[in-house]
Tab-separated table of C-alpha atoms in Angstrom:
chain	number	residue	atom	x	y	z
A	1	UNK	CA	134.950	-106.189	-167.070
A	2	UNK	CA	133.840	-102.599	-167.701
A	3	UNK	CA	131.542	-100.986	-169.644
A	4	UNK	CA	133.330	-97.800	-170.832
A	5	UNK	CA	132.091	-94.609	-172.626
A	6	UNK	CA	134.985	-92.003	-173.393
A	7	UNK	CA	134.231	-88.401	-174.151
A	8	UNK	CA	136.860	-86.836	-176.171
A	9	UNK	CA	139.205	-88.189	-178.936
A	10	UNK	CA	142.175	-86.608	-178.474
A	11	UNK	CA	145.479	-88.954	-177.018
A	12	UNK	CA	144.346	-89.366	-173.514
A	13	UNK	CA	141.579	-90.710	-174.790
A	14	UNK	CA	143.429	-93.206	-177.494
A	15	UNK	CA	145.801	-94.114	-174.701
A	16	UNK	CA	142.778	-95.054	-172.006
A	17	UNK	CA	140.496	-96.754	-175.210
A	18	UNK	CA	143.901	-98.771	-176.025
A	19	UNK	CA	144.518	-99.969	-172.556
A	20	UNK	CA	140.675	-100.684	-172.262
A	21	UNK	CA	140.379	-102.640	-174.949
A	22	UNK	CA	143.308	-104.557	-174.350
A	23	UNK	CA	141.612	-105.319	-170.331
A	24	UNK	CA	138.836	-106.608	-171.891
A	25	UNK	CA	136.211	-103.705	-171.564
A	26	UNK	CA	133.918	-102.403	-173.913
A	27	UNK	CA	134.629	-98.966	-175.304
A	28	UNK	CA	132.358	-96.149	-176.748
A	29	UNK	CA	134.114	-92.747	-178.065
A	30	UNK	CA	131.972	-89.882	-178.148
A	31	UNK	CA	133.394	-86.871	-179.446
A	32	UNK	CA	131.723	-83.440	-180.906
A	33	UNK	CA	134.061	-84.631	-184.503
A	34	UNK	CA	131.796	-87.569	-185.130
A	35	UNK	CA	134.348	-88.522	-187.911
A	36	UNK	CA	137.352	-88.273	-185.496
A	37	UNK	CA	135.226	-90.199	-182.594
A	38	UNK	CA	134.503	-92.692	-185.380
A	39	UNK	CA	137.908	-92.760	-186.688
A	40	UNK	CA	139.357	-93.643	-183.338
A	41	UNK	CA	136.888	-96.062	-182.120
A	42	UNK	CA	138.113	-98.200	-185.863
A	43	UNK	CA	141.588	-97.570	-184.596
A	44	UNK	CA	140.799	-99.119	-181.379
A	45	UNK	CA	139.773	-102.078	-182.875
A	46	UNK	CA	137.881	-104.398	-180.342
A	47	UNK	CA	134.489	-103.854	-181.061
A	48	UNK	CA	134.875	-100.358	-179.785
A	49	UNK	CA	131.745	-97.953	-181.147
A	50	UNK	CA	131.747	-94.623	-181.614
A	51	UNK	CA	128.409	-92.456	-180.019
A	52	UNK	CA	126.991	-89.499	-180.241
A	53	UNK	CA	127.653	-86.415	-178.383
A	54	UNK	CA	125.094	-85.010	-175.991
A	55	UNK	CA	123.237	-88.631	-176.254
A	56	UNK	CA	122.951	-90.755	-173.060
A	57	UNK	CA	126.486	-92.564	-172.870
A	58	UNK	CA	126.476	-96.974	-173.318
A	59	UNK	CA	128.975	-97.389	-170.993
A	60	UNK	CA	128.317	-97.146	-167.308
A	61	UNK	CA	131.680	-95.132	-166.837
A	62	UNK	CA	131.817	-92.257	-169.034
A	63	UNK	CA	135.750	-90.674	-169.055
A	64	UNK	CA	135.739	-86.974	-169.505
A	65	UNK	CA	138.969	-86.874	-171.543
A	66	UNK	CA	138.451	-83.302	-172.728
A	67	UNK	CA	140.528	-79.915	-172.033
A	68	UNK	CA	139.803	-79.175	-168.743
A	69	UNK	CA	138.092	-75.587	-169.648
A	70	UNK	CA	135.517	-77.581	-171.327
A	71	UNK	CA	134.831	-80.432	-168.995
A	72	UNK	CA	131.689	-78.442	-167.030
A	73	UNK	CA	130.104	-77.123	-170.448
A	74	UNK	CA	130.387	-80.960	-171.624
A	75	UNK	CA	128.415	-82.075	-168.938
A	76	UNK	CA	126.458	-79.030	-169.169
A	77	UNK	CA	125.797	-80.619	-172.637
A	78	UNK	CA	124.836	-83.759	-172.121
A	79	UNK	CA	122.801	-83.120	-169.125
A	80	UNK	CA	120.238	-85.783	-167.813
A	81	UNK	CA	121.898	-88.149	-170.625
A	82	UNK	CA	124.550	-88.623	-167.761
A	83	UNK	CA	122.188	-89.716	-164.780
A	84	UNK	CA	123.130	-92.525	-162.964
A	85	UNK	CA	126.763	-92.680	-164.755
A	86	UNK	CA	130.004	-92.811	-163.002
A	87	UNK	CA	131.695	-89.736	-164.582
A	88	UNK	CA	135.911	-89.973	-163.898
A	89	UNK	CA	137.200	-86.365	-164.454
A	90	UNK	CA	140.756	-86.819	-165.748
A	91	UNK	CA	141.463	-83.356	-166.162
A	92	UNK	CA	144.428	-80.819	-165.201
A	93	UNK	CA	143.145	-77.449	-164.410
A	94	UNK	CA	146.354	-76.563	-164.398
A	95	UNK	CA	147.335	-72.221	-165.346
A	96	UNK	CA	148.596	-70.652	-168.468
A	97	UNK	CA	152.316	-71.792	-167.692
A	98	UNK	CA	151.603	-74.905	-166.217
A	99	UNK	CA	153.250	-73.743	-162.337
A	100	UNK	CA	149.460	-73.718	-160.430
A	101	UNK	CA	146.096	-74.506	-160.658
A	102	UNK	CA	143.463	-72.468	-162.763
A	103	UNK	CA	140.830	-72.902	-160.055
A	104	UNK	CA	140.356	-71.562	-156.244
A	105	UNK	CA	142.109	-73.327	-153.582
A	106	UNK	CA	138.609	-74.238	-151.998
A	107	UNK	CA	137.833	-76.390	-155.113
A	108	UNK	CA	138.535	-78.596	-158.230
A	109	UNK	CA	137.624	-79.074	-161.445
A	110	UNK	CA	136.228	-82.241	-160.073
A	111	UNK	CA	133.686	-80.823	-158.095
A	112	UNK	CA	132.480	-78.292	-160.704
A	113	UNK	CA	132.018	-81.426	-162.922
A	114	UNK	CA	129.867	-82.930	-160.079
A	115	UNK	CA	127.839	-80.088	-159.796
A	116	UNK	CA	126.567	-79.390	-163.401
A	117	UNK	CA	125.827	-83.177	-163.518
A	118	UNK	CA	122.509	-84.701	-162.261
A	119	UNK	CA	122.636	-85.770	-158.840
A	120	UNK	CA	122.512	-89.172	-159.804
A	121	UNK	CA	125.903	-89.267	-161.181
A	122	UNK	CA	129.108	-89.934	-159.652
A	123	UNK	CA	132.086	-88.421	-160.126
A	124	UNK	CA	135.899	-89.496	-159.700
A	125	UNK	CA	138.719	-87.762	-160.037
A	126	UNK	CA	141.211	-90.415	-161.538
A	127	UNK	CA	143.980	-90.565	-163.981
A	128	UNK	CA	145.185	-86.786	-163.826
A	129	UNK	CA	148.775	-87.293	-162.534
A	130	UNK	CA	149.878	-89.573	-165.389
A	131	UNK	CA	151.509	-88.518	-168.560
A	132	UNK	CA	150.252	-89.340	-171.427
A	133	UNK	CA	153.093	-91.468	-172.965
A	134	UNK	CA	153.435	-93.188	-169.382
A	135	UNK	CA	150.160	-94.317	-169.387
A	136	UNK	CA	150.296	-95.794	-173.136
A	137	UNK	CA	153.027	-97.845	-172.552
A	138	UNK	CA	151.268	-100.028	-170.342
A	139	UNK	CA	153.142	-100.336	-167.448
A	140	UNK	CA	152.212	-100.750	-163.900
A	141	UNK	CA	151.545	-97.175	-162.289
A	142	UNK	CA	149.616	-95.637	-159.412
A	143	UNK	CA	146.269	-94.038	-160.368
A	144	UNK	CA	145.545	-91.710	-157.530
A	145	UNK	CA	141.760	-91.332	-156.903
A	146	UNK	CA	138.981	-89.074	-154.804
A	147	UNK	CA	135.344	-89.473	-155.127
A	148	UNK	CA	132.326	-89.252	-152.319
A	149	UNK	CA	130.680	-92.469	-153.574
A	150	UNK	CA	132.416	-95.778	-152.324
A	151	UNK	CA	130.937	-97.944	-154.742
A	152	UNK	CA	131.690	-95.191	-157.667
A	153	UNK	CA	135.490	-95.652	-156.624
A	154	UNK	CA	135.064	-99.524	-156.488
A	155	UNK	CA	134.072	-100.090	-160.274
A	156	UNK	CA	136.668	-97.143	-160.695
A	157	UNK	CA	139.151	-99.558	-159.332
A	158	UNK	CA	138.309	-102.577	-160.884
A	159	UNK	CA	138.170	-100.917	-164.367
A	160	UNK	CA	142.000	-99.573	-163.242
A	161	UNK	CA	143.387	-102.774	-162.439
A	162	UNK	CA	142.199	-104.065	-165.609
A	163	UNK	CA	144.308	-101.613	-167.606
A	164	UNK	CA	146.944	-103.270	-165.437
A	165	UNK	CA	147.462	-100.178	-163.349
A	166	UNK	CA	146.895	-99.923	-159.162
A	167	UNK	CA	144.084	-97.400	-157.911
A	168	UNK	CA	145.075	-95.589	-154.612
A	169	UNK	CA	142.217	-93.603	-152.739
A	170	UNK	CA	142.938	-90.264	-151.666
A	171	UNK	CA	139.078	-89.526	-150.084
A	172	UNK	CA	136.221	-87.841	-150.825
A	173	UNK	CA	135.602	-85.562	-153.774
A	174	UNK	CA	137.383	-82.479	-151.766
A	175	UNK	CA	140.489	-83.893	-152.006
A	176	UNK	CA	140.466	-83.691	-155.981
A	177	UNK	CA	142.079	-80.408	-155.326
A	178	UNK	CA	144.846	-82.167	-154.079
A	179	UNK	CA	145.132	-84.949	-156.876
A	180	UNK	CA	144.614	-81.956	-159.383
A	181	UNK	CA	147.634	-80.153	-157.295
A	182	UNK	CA	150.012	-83.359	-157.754
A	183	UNK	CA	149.437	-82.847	-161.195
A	184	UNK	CA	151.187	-79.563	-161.051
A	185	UNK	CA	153.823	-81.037	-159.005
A	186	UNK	CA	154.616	-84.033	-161.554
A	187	UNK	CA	155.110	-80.785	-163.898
A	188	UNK	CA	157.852	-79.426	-161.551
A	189	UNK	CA	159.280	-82.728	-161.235
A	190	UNK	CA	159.658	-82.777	-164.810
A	191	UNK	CA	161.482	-79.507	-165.278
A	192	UNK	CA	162.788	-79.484	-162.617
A	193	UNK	CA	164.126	-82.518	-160.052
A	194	UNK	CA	163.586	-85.254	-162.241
A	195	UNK	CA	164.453	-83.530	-165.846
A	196	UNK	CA	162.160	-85.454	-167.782
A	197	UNK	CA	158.896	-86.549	-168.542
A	198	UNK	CA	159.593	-89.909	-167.903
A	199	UNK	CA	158.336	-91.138	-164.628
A	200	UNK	CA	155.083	-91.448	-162.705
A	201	UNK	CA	153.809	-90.735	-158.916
A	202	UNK	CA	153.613	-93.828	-157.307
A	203	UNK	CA	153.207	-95.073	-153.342
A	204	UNK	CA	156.109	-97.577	-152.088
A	205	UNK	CA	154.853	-99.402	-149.134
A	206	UNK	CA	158.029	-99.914	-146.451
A	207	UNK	CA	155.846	-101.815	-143.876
């Protein structure tokens, strides 16, 4: 199993640290509210910890599980603490109304992440076009993925099918601006096509 360090301790993160635990990973939560991170880490139960922000991360996958307008300044933060990590951006960058993207077409909030981070990190883009309440429940769901470093996207993987869900892989890093862009398209699902929130993205092989 995985060795897991979440940043953030909002419900994404809860929902991930639940689903971890449950898969038989480790968990760390490592928020700026030490008493929240700590709080959350006791209601995770399973010898989750809670750590301490801007200090190098115990897990060897750190989940950025933080608004997305923060996710570069928290890796900003935490700077060479993150070498050598597998960082998994699960961010929407999506605009004030949720109808577009908040970034340029020619990038993602994915790549800014891998930018401010030492060049020993990896970064994925993972998790983004789930809902929250999809995701907690559990059930079997497409996690569509981009990263430039194969062996990045195969713990990635492994640590998804242990929360029971199936990793797909989109690519490289560049295509994170498309996985952040089928974010904003579950949104119009939802308000639109579909009418509600519940419901995932998913692949159906016909072959």
């Amino acid at each position: 199993m995985s060795s897991i360090s979440i940043i953030g301790s909002g419900n994404m993160a809860g929902a991930i640290g639940t689903l971890a635990i449950k898969g038989g990973n480790t968990v760390e939560v490592i928020g700026r509210d030490a008493a929240k991170s700590a709080a959350l880490a006791k209601s995770l139960g399973g010898g989750a910890t809670a750590g301490t922000f801007g200090a190098a991360p115990a897990g060897d996958i750190v989940i950025l599980a933080v608004l997305f307008d923060s996710a570069v300044q928290a890796v900003h933060e935490f700077g060479d603490a993150l070498a050598g990590k597998i960082i998994v951006d699960i961010t929407n960058p999506f605009n004030a109304t949720g109808t577009g993207l908040a970034v340029p077409h020619d990038t993602s909030i994915a790549q800014r992440v891998a930018e401010a981070a030492p060049t020993s990190a990896h970064v994925v883009k993972a998790f983004n076009t789930l809902f929250l309440h999809v995701l907690a429940k559990g059930d079997p769901a497409d996690v569509f993925m981009a990263g430039d470093d194969a062996q990045a996207k195969a713990s990635v993987s492994a640590f998804v099918e242990s929360l029971g869900l199936r990793p797909r892989d989109t690519g490289d890093l560049s295509m994170a601006h498309w996985v952040e862009g089928a974010g904003v398209l579950t949104m119009g699902l939802a308000r639109n096509g579909v009418g509600n929130f519940d419901f995932s993205l998913g692949i159906n092989n016909l072959g």
